[in-house]
Amino acid sequence: MNYVIIGAGPAGVVAAETLRKHDAKGSITLIGDEGEPPYSRMALPYYLIDKISEQGTYLRQTADHYDNLKIKYRQAHVNSVDTKAKTLVFGDGKTLKYGKLLLATGAHPIRPPVTGLDLPGVHTCWTLEDARKIHQLAQSGAHVVLMGAGFIGSIVLEALVMKGVSLSVVEMEDRMVPRMMDDIAGNMLKNWCKSKGVRVLTGTRITELSDTGKGLKVGLNKGKLPVAQLVVVAAGVQSNIGFLKGSGIKTDVGVLVDDRLQSNVEDVYAAGDVAQAKDLSTGERNVLAIQPAAVEHGRLAAMNMAGLDTRHRGSLPMNILDTLGLISSSFGQWMGTKGSETAKMVDKKNYRYLRLEFLGDRLIGAQSVGMSDHLGMLRGLIQSETSLGPWKQTLMASPSRIAEAYVAKMHGSLG
Amino acid sequence: MQKTLVIDPGKCTGCKQCEMACSYVKEGTFNPSKSRIRVFDFHTEARFVPYTCTQCDDAWCQQACPVDAITTDPVSGVKQVHDNLCVGCKVCTIACPFGTINYNVSTGKVIKCDHCGGDPECVKACPTQAIVYSDAEQAGFDKMRQWAAKTDNAPQTTA
């Protein structure tokens, strides 16, 4: 079989490795359109603060990893897919035939329609190339404006502060990480950042950027900011599906895939940030754009491509964030759903928070602030749909006993 | 032969010497919060349950790691964190459905049980043999693994 994978992020790399595991002889081509070996975008904040070198961001650490697995790594940009002729067309006009195709083209950062977003000194933080530029401009003492305090913005936030810049964060919504956590958690994060000297403006929009000659003037819908040496745009991401126009592959916000990660076109699969696949928490198809989902998709899509009929139960939304030392996480339907019951432990003074959402006696969502132990248990309980029995009432009264409940359920004799 | 930690909660007295030994050997401090093994205390039932990583085959932590910092030892099957590569992103700590890989604030890295390289300190410290180190096949982790299978959203191969 001739397998071709477009996209060399975690989904593409795991898919290539999984294909090799299940098909020793097939031809595997992995196509990436950036200048480096496959790397992890998640590692970029750590590169920004010099915790790792560029090489430390690479998804696989041995130089001959792909050669050893007989995976052909090709650096090229795919312009279009002809699903009838089973052929890819590259930017330089060259073509490549495929037998089975995996779309793992990921996502790109959204650039909101704000005047001046194309000025020098304005950067997204998505690629290694972006990170190199930010690394250069985010000098100690520089004033940096971060547009967006979502998950990615908040990760970049920590790196920028650690680089010693003076930081202002501008977020349209009423709190930080509005799509990852509720108002209690989002405002805890905001207060924490403020206590660390970060200016956080929520409910505020950047209206315009202009070059003053001494830096960037950042216009807001209310209030003022000092001139900035760097503006980092973190306004969310969108799946890379533009090149599929006219291919017959069905898309919505991502490539719509079934429970084998196959699109409506036979032999064309999708995985990772580009895939609109089943979300375990709602049962609906959704683009999750998180590392664990990318890896799950990549592995499952590859197994199906290799002929092993393997069904995807769905991936669970989950995130973990470290904001200047304050660790927060969320899982599943952290915001609750119709008919769900909420248990909360709130300790604003000490920046500690735990919220659990139950449907019947099962955990369906959770979020935490200021906790770092046994967090994976929250995933375990949600994903296994464990019936908590009498423990549910205990947890409604004392949500912090969740780890105990988990261990008790695992050892059946303890309720 | 792969060996594993076999835990019998029925023999555990809750003395927590395993936690002390683990944190001392791994972190140089007697600090249960830094131990890779934790004893859960169910007072109302007068039961204690030592709890740590099963070195599961699925290796959720390893799969989720974005920088190849967790590997499986080919001989022992143990999942190891390489501190020189770990960036401290913590994705493994939410990916592991057992909650047995945790972030260590003081080092900025994640920590998990690695069987102390084949000579686990918790086993030596346990006065009641509630934790023993023996052949993987006989391990009492079967139940935990079955439970784990329920959490799996991947290998449900039907053909």
Coordinates of C-alpha atoms in Angstrom, one line a residue:
Chain A
M1 CA 0.0 0.0 0.0
N2 CA 1.1 3.5 -0.7
Y3 CA 0.3 5.7 2.3
V4 CA 0.6 9.5 2.2
I5 CA 0.3 11.7 5.2
I6 CA 0.0 15.5 4.8
G7 CA 1.1 17.2 7.9
A8 CA 4.0 16.4 10.2
G9 CA 2.7 17.4 13.6
P10 CA 1.9 14.9 16.3
A11 CA -1.1 13.4 14.5
G12 CA 0.9 12.8 11.3
V13 CA 4.0 11.5 13.0
V14 CA 2.1 9.0 15.2
A15 CA 0.1 7.9 12.2
A16 CA 3.3 7.2 10.2
E17 CA 4.7 5.2 13.1
T18 CA 1.5 3.3 13.6
L19 CA 1.3 2.5 9.9
R20 CA 4.8 1.1 10.0
K21 CA 3.9 -1.0 13.0
H22 CA 1.0 -2.7 11.2
D23 CA 2.3 -2.7 7.7
A24 CA 6.0 -3.6 7.5
K25 CA 6.2 -3.3 3.7
G26 CA 3.9 -0.4 2.7
S27 CA 5.3 2.8 1.4
I28 CA 4.9 5.7 3.8
T29 CA 5.4 9.4 2.9
L30 CA 5.1 12.1 5.5
I31 CA 4.8 15.6 4.1
G32 CA 5.5 18.7 6.2
D33 CA 5.6 22.3 4.8
E34 CA 7.9 23.9 7.4
G35 CA 11.7 24.0 7.3
E36 CA 12.4 21.8 10.3
P37 CA 12.1 18.2 11.2
P38 CA 8.7 17.4 12.7
Y39 CA 8.4 19.4 15.9
S40 CA 5.9 20.1 18.6
R41 CA 4.2 23.5 18.8
M42 CA 3.5 22.7 22.4
A43 CA 7.1 22.9 23.2
L44 CA 7.6 26.4 21.7
P45 CA 7.0 28.3 25.0
Y46 CA 9.8 26.4 26.5
Y47 CA 12.1 27.3 23.6
L48 CA 11.1 30.9 24.1
I49 CA 12.5 30.9 27.7
D50 CA 15.6 28.9 26.7
K51 CA 14.6 25.9 28.7
I52 CA 15.2 23.9 25.5
S53 CA 17.0 24.4 22.3
E54 CA 15.2 24.2 18.9
Q55 CA 16.1 20.5 18.8
G56 CA 14.3 20.1 22.1
T57 CA 11.1 20.9 20.3
Y58 CA 11.5 18.0 17.9
L59 CA 8.8 15.3 18.2
R60 CA 11.4 12.5 17.9
Q61 CA 14.8 12.9 19.3
T62 CA 16.9 10.6 17.3
A63 CA 18.0 12.0 13.9
D64 CA 17.5 8.8 11.9
H65 CA 14.2 8.0 13.4
Y66 CA 12.2 8.3 10.2
D67 CA 14.8 6.7 8.1
N68 CA 15.0 3.7 10.4
L69 CA 11.2 3.2 10.1
K70 CA 11.5 3.7 6.3
I71 CA 9.2 6.7 6.5
K72 CA 10.0 9.2 3.7
Y73 CA 9.9 12.7 5.1
R74 CA 9.3 15.2 2.4
Q75 CA 9.3 19.0 2.9
A76 CA 6.7 20.5 0.5
H77 CA 3.5 22.4 0.5
V78 CA 0.4 20.6 -0.9
N79 CA -1.8 22.9 -2.9
S80 CA -4.7 20.6 -3.7
V81 CA -6.0 17.0 -3.6
D82 CA -7.5 15.3 -6.6
T83 CA -9.5 12.5 -5.0
K84 CA -10.6 11.0 -8.3
A85 CA -7.1 10.6 -9.6
K86 CA -5.8 9.9 -6.0
T87 CA -3.1 12.5 -6.6
L88 CA -1.7 15.5 -4.6
V89 CA -0.5 18.6 -6.3
F90 CA 2.4 20.5 -4.7
G91 CA 3.1 24.2 -4.7
D92 CA 5.8 23.7 -7.4
G93 CA 3.3 21.8 -9.7
K94 CA 4.8 18.4 -9.0
T95 CA 2.3 15.6 -8.2
L96 CA 2.2 12.5 -6.0
K97 CA 0.0 9.5 -6.1
Y98 CA -1.5 8.0 -3.0
G99 CA -3.3 4.8 -2.2
K100 CA -4.5 5.9 1.2
L101 CA -4.3 9.5 2.3
L102 CA -4.3 11.0 5.8
L103 CA -5.0 14.7 6.2
A104 CA -3.2 15.9 9.3
T105 CA -2.7 19.5 8.1
G106 CA -3.4 20.9 11.5
A107 CA -4.6 24.5 12.0
H108 CA -3.5 28.0 11.6
P109 CA -3.8 31.0 13.9
I110 CA -6.7 33.3 13.3
R111 CA -5.8 36.9 12.4
P112 CA -8.7 39.1 13.4
P113 CA -9.6 41.9 11.1
V114 CA -7.7 44.7 12.9
T115 CA -5.9 47.4 11.0
G116 CA -2.2 47.2 11.4
L117 CA -2.0 43.5 12.2
D118 CA 0.5 43.1 9.3
L119 CA 3.0 45.6 10.7
P120 CA 6.5 44.5 11.7
G121 CA 6.6 43.6 15.3
V122 CA 3.2 41.9 15.2
H123 CA 3.5 38.1 15.4
T124 CA 1.4 35.1 15.9
C125 CA 3.0 32.4 18.1
W126 CA 2.3 29.2 16.2
T127 CA 5.4 28.0 14.3
L128 CA 9.0 27.7 15.2
E129 CA 9.7 30.6 12.8
D130 CA 7.2 32.7 14.8
A131 CA 8.9 31.7 18.0
R132 CA 12.4 32.7 16.7
K133 CA 11.0 36.2 16.0
I134 CA 9.3 36.5 19.3
H135 CA 12.5 35.2 21.0
Q136 CA 14.4 38.1 19.4
L137 CA 11.8 40.9 20.1
A138 CA 10.8 39.9 23.6
Q139 CA 13.8 41.4 25.3
S140 CA 13.9 42.1 29.0
G141 CA 12.2 45.4 29.8
A142 CA 10.3 45.6 26.4
H143 CA 6.6 46.3 26.6
V144 CA 4.7 43.4 25.0
V145 CA 1.0 43.3 24.3
L146 CA -0.7 39.9 24.1
M147 CA -3.9 39.8 22.1
G148 CA -6.0 37.1 23.5
A149 CA -6.0 35.2 26.8
G150 CA -7.3 31.9 25.6
F151 CA -5.4 28.7 26.2
I152 CA -2.6 29.4 23.8
G153 CA -2.3 33.1 24.8
S154 CA -2.1 32.0 28.4
I155 CA 0.7 29.6 27.7
V156 CA 2.6 32.2 25.8
L157 CA 1.9 34.7 28.6
E158 CA 4.0 32.7 31.0
A159 CA 7.0 32.5 28.7
L160 CA 6.8 36.2 28.0
V161 CA 6.8 37.1 31.7
M162 CA 9.7 34.8 32.4
K163 CA 11.6 36.6 29.7
G164 CA 11.3 39.7 31.8
V165 CA 9.1 41.8 29.5
S166 CA 6.5 44.2 30.8
L167 CA 3.3 42.5 29.7
S168 CA -0.2 43.7 28.9
V169 CA -2.9 41.1 28.0
V170 CA -6.0 42.1 26.1
E171 CA -8.9 39.7 26.1
M172 CA -12.3 40.4 24.5
E173 CA -14.3 38.2 26.8
D174 CA -15.0 38.8 30.5
R175 CA -12.3 36.5 31.9
M176 CA -9.1 34.6 31.0
V177 CA -9.4 31.2 29.2
P178 CA -13.2 31.6 28.6
R179 CA -13.3 28.4 26.5
M180 CA -11.4 26.3 29.0
M181 CA -12.8 27.4 32.4
D182 CA -15.7 29.1 34.1
D183 CA -15.8 32.7 35.5
I184 CA -14.5 31.7 39.0
A185 CA -11.4 30.0 37.6
G186 CA -10.9 32.6 34.8
N187 CA -11.0 35.4 37.3
M188 CA -8.7 33.6 39.7
L189 CA -6.2 33.4 36.9
K190 CA -6.7 37.1 36.1
N191 CA -6.2 38.1 39.7
W192 CA -3.1 35.9 40.0
C193 CA -1.5 37.4 36.9
K194 CA -2.3 40.9 38.2
S195 CA -0.6 40.0 41.5
K196 CA 2.5 39.0 39.4
G197 CA 2.6 42.4 37.7
V198 CA 0.9 41.6 34.5
R199 CA -1.7 44.1 33.2
V200 CA -4.8 42.1 32.3
L201 CA -7.6 43.9 30.4
T202 CA -10.7 41.7 30.0
G203 CA -13.8 42.8 28.2
T204 CA -11.5 44.9 26.0
R205 CA -10.8 44.9 22.3
I206 CA -7.8 46.0 20.3
T207 CA -9.2 48.3 17.6
E208 CA -6.1 49.3 15.7
L209 CA -2.4 49.0 15.5
S210 CA -0.1 51.7 14.2
D211 CA 3.6 52.4 13.9
T212 CA 4.8 55.4 15.9
G213 CA 8.4 55.1 14.8
K214 CA 9.3 54.2 18.4
G215 CA 7.1 51.2 18.6
L216 CA 3.5 50.1 18.1
K217 CA 0.6 52.1 19.3
V218 CA -2.2 49.8 20.4
G219 CA -5.6 51.3 20.2
L220 CA -8.3 49.9 22.5
N221 CA -12.1 50.3 22.6
K222 CA -11.6 51.6 26.1
G223 CA -8.5 52.7 28.1
K224 CA -4.9 53.2 26.9
L225 CA -1.6 51.2 26.7
P226 CA 2.0 52.3 26.5
V227 CA 3.7 51.9 23.1
A228 CA 4.7 48.2 22.5
Q229 CA 7.8 46.7 21.0
L230 CA 6.0 43.5 20.2
V231 CA 2.4 42.5 19.8
V232 CA 1.7 38.7 20.0
V233 CA -1.6 37.6 18.4
A234 CA -3.2 34.6 20.1
A235 CA -6.8 34.9 18.9
G236 CA -7.5 31.2 18.4
V237 CA -6.9 28.7 15.6
Q238 CA -8.8 27.3 12.6
S239 CA -8.4 24.0 10.8
N240 CA -6.4 24.0 7.6
I241 CA -9.1 22.9 5.1
G242 CA -8.8 25.6 2.4
F243 CA -6.8 23.5 0.1
L244 CA -9.6 20.8 0.0
K245 CA -12.0 23.1 -1.8
G246 CA -13.3 21.3 -4.9
S247 CA -11.9 17.9 -3.7
G248 CA -15.3 16.5 -2.8
I249 CA -14.1 16.0 0.8
K250 CA -16.8 17.2 3.1
T251 CA -15.8 19.8 5.6
D252 CA -17.6 21.9 8.2
V253 CA -15.1 23.7 10.6
G254 CA -12.8 20.7 10.0
V255 CA -12.8 17.6 7.9
L256 CA -15.9 15.6 8.9
V257 CA -14.8 12.1 9.7
D258 CA -16.7 8.9 10.8
D259 CA -15.8 6.7 13.7
R260 CA -12.9 5.2 11.7
L261 CA -11.6 8.7 11.1
Q262 CA -12.4 8.3 7.4
S263 CA -13.9 11.2 5.5
N264 CA -16.9 10.9 3.1
V265 CA -14.3 10.0 0.4
E266 CA -13.0 6.5 0.6
D267 CA -9.3 6.1 1.5
V268 CA -9.1 9.7 2.7
Y269 CA -8.8 10.0 6.5
A270 CA -8.2 13.0 8.8
A271 CA -6.6 13.4 12.2
G272 CA -5.6 16.1 14.7
D273 CA -6.5 19.8 14.5
V274 CA -7.9 19.4 11.0
A275 CA -10.3 16.6 11.9
Q276 CA -13.8 17.2 13.0
A277 CA -14.2 14.0 14.9
K278 CA -16.3 12.6 17.7
D279 CA -16.1 14.4 21.0
L280 CA -16.5 11.9 23.7
S281 CA -18.1 14.4 26.1
T282 CA -21.0 15.4 23.8
G283 CA -21.1 12.7 21.2
E284 CA -21.0 15.3 18.5
R285 CA -18.3 16.0 16.0
N286 CA -16.0 18.7 17.0
V287 CA -12.5 20.0 16.4
L288 CA -10.7 19.6 19.7
A289 CA -7.3 20.9 18.7
I290 CA -5.4 19.3 21.6
Q291 CA -2.3 17.2 21.7
P292 CA -3.9 14.0 23.3
A293 CA -6.7 14.0 20.7
A294 CA -4.2 14.5 17.8
V295 CA -2.2 11.5 19.0
E296 CA -5.4 9.3 19.4
H297 CA -6.7 10.3 16.0
G298 CA -3.3 9.7 14.4
R299 CA -3.0 6.2 15.9
L300 CA -6.6 5.2 15.1
A301 CA -6.7 6.6 11.6
A302 CA -3.5 4.7 10.8
M303 CA -4.9 1.4 12.2
N304 CA -7.9 1.8 10.0
M305 CA -5.8 2.7 7.0
A306 CA -3.7 -0.4 7.6
G307 CA -6.9 -2.5 7.4
L308 CA -7.6 -3.0 11.2
D309 CA -11.2 -2.0 11.7
T310 CA -10.8 0.2 14.8
R311 CA -13.6 2.4 16.1
H312 CA -13.1 5.8 17.8
R313 CA -15.2 6.2 20.9
G314 CA -14.4 9.9 20.8
S315 CA -11.7 12.1 22.3
L316 CA -12.2 13.9 25.6
P317 CA -11.6 17.7 25.6
M318 CA -8.9 18.4 28.2
N319 CA -6.4 21.1 28.9
I320 CA -3.8 21.9 31.5
L321 CA -2.2 25.3 32.0
D322 CA 0.6 26.7 34.1
T323 CA 0.1 30.4 34.5
L324 CA 3.1 31.8 36.4
G325 CA 3.1 28.9 38.7
L326 CA -0.7 28.6 39.1
I327 CA -1.7 25.3 37.6
S328 CA -5.3 24.9 36.2
S329 CA -7.0 22.1 34.3
S330 CA -10.3 21.3 32.7
F331 CA -11.9 18.1 31.4
G332 CA -15.0 17.1 29.4
Q333 CA -18.2 19.1 30.1
W334 CA -16.6 21.3 32.7
M335 CA -19.4 23.8 32.2
G336 CA -22.0 21.2 32.9
T337 CA -24.9 20.3 30.8
K338 CA -28.7 20.0 31.0
G339 CA -29.6 18.1 34.2
S340 CA -26.1 18.0 35.6
E341 CA -25.3 18.7 39.2
T342 CA -22.4 20.8 40.3
A343 CA -20.1 20.5 43.3
K344 CA -17.6 23.3 44.0
M345 CA -14.8 23.9 46.4
V346 CA -13.8 27.6 46.1
D347 CA -10.8 29.1 48.0
K348 CA -10.2 32.4 46.3
K349 CA -7.7 33.6 48.9
N350 CA -5.4 30.7 48.2
Y351 CA -6.2 30.4 44.5
R352 CA -7.7 26.9 44.9
Y353 CA -10.7 25.7 43.1
L354 CA -12.3 22.4 42.1
R355 CA -15.6 22.1 40.3
L356 CA -17.1 18.7 39.4
E357 CA -20.1 18.1 37.2
F358 CA -22.2 15.0 37.6
L359 CA -24.9 13.5 35.4
G360 CA -26.6 11.0 37.6
D361 CA -23.8 9.4 39.6
R362 CA -21.2 9.8 36.8
L363 CA -18.6 12.5 36.5
I364 CA -18.9 14.2 33.1
G365 CA -16.7 17.3 33.6
A366 CA -14.2 18.9 35.9
Q367 CA -12.0 21.9 36.4
S368 CA -9.3 22.7 38.9
V369 CA -7.1 25.6 39.9
G370 CA -4.1 25.3 42.2
M371 CA -3.9 21.5 42.1
S372 CA -1.5 19.3 40.4
D373 CA -1.8 15.9 42.0
H374 CA -3.6 12.9 40.4
L375 CA -5.3 15.2 37.8
G376 CA -5.4 12.3 35.4
M377 CA -7.9 10.6 37.6
L378 CA -10.5 13.1 36.5
R379 CA -10.0 12.0 32.9
G380 CA -10.1 8.3 34.1
L381 CA -13.5 8.8 35.9
I382 CA -15.1 10.7 33.0
Q383 CA -13.9 8.5 30.2
S384 CA -14.7 5.2 32.0
E385 CA -18.2 6.5 32.8
T386 CA -17.7 5.0 36.3
S387 CA -20.9 4.8 38.4
L388 CA -19.8 6.5 41.6
G389 CA -22.7 5.1 43.7
P390 CA -22.7 6.5 47.3
W391 CA -19.4 8.4 46.6
K392 CA -21.4 10.9 44.5
Q393 CA -23.1 12.3 47.6
T394 CA -19.7 12.4 49.4
L395 CA -18.2 14.3 46.5
M396 CA -21.2 16.7 46.3
A397 CA -20.3 17.7 49.9
S398 CA -16.5 17.4 49.6
P399 CA -15.3 17.5 46.0
S400 CA -11.7 17.4 47.1
R401 CA -12.1 13.8 48.0
I402 CA -12.2 12.9 44.3
A403 CA -8.9 11.0 44.4
E404 CA -10.1 8.9 47.3
A405 CA -13.3 8.1 45.4
Y406 CA -11.3 7.1 42.4
V407 CA -9.1 4.7 44.3
A408 CA -12.1 3.3 46.1
K409 CA -13.9 2.6 42.9
M410 CA -10.9 0.9 41.5
H411 CA -10.8 -1.4 44.5
G412 CA -14.4 -2.5 44.3
S413 CA -14.7 -3.5 48.0
L414 CA -14.5 0.2 49.0
G415 CA -17.9 1.2 47.8
Chain B
M1 CA 11.1 -11.6 32.9
Q2 CA 9.2 -8.4 33.5
K3 CA 8.6 -7.7 37.1
T4 CA 6.0 -5.4 38.7
L5 CA 4.9 -4.0 42.0
V6 CA 2.2 -6.3 43.5
I7 CA 0.2 -4.4 46.0
D8 CA -2.1 -6.1 48.5
P9 CA -4.1 -3.4 50.3
G10 CA -5.3 -6.0 52.8
K11 CA -1.8 -6.1 54.3
C12 CA -1.2 -2.4 54.4
T13 CA -1.2 -0.8 57.8
G14 CA -1.0 2.7 56.6
C15 CA 2.4 3.4 58.1
K16 CA 3.5 5.3 54.9
Q17 CA 7.1 4.1 55.1
C18 CA 6.9 3.5 51.4
E19 CA 6.1 7.1 50.8
M20 CA 9.0 8.2 53.0
A21 CA 11.5 5.8 51.4
C22 CA 10.4 6.8 47.9
S23 CA 10.6 10.6 48.5
Y24 CA 13.9 10.2 50.3
V25 CA 15.5 8.2 47.5
K26 CA 14.0 10.2 44.7
E27 CA 14.1 13.7 46.1
G28 CA 16.4 13.5 49.0
T29 CA 13.7 14.6 51.4
F30 CA 11.1 12.9 53.7
N31 CA 8.1 14.4 52.0
P32 CA 5.2 12.1 51.1
S33 CA 3.9 14.7 48.7
K34 CA 6.9 14.0 46.6
S35 CA 6.5 10.3 46.7
R36 CA 5.7 8.3 43.5
I37 CA 3.7 5.9 45.6
R38 CA 0.8 7.2 47.7
V39 CA -1.2 5.5 50.4
F40 CA -4.9 6.3 50.4
D41 CA -6.5 6.2 53.8
F42 CA -10.1 5.1 54.1
H43 CA -10.7 5.8 57.8
T44 CA -14.3 4.7 57.9
E45 CA -13.4 1.3 56.5
A46 CA -10.1 1.1 58.3
R47 CA -8.5 0.4 55.0
F48 CA -5.3 1.6 53.4
V49 CA -4.5 1.4 49.7
P50 CA -1.0 2.0 48.3
Y51 CA -1.3 3.3 44.8
T52 CA 1.2 3.9 42.0
C53 CA 1.9 3.5 38.3
T54 CA 1.2 0.1 36.8
Q55 CA 3.6 0.7 33.8
C56 CA 0.6 0.0 31.6
D57 CA 1.0 -1.2 28.1
D58 CA -1.0 1.6 26.7
A59 CA 1.4 4.2 28.1
W60 CA -0.9 7.1 27.8
C61 CA 1.7 9.4 29.3
Q62 CA 4.3 8.3 26.7
Q63 CA 1.9 8.7 23.8
A64 CA 0.8 12.2 24.9
C65 CA 4.3 13.5 25.4
P66 CA 5.0 16.1 22.7
V67 CA 8.8 15.9 23.0
D68 CA 9.6 12.2 23.3
A69 CA 10.6 12.6 26.9
I70 CA 9.0 9.3 28.1
T71 CA 10.2 6.0 26.9
T72 CA 9.6 2.4 27.6
D73 CA 12.5 0.3 28.8
P74 CA 12.7 -2.6 26.3
V75 CA 13.7 -5.1 29.0
S76 CA 11.7 -4.1 32.1
G77 CA 8.7 -2.5 30.4
V78 CA 9.1 0.5 32.8
K79 CA 8.0 3.9 31.5
Q80 CA 10.7 6.4 32.2
V81 CA 10.7 10.2 32.2
H82 CA 13.9 11.7 30.8
D83 CA 14.5 14.9 32.8
N84 CA 16.8 16.3 30.1
L85 CA 13.9 16.3 27.6
C86 CA 10.9 16.9 29.8
V87 CA 9.7 20.5 29.3
G88 CA 7.2 20.4 32.1
C89 CA 4.1 20.9 29.9
K90 CA 2.1 18.5 32.1
V91 CA 0.0 17.0 29.2
C92 CA 1.0 13.5 30.4
T93 CA -0.5 14.4 33.9
I94 CA -4.0 14.8 32.4
A95 CA -3.6 12.1 29.7
C96 CA -2.9 9.3 32.2
P97 CA -6.3 8.1 33.3
F98 CA -4.8 6.7 36.5
G99 CA -3.4 10.0 37.7
T100 CA 0.0 8.4 38.5
I101 CA 2.3 10.8 36.7
N102 CA 2.4 14.1 38.5
Y103 CA 4.1 17.5 38.2
N104 CA 6.9 18.3 40.6
V105 CA 6.8 22.0 41.2
S106 CA 10.3 22.2 42.6
T107 CA 12.0 20.7 39.5
G108 CA 9.6 21.8 36.8
K109 CA 9.4 18.2 35.5
V110 CA 7.0 15.3 35.8
I111 CA 7.6 12.4 38.1
K112 CA 6.4 8.8 38.1
C113 CA 7.3 5.4 39.5
D114 CA 10.3 3.8 37.6
H115 CA 10.7 0.8 39.9
C116 CA 14.0 2.4 41.1
G117 CA 15.7 0.8 38.2
G118 CA 14.8 -2.8 39.3
D119 CA 15.2 -2.5 43.1
P120 CA 12.1 -0.6 44.4
E121 CA 12.7 1.2 47.7
C122 CA 9.0 1.1 48.7
V123 CA 9.2 -2.7 48.6
K124 CA 12.2 -2.7 50.9
A125 CA 10.6 -0.2 53.3
C126 CA 7.3 -2.0 53.6
P127 CA 7.2 -3.9 56.9
T128 CA 4.2 -6.0 56.1
Q129 CA 4.9 -7.1 52.5
A130 CA 1.9 -5.2 51.3
I131 CA 4.1 -4.2 48.4
V132 CA 6.2 -6.9 46.8
Y133 CA 8.2 -7.0 43.6
S134 CA 7.4 -10.0 41.5
D135 CA 6.6 -11.4 38.0
A136 CA 4.3 -9.3 36.0
E137 CA 2.0 -12.1 35.1
Q138 CA 1.0 -12.8 38.7
A139 CA 0.5 -9.2 39.6
G140 CA -2.6 -8.0 41.3
F141 CA -2.7 -5.2 38.8
D142 CA -5.0 -7.3 36.6
K143 CA -8.0 -5.6 38.1
M144 CA -6.6 -2.2 37.6
R145 CA -5.8 -3.1 34.0
Q146 CA -9.3 -4.3 33.4
W147 CA -10.5 -1.0 34.8
A148 CA -8.1 0.7 32.6
A149 CA -9.5 -1.0 29.5
K150 CA -12.8 0.6 30.2
T151 CA -11.1 4.0 29.9
D152 CA -9.5 3.2 26.6
N153 CA -10.9 5.0 23.6
A154 CA -8.5 3.5 21.2
P155 CA -7.8 -0.2 20.6
Q156 CA -11.3 -1.6 20.2
T157 CA -10.4 -3.6 17.2
T158 CA -13.4 -5.4 16.0
A159 CA -11.9 -7.3 13.0

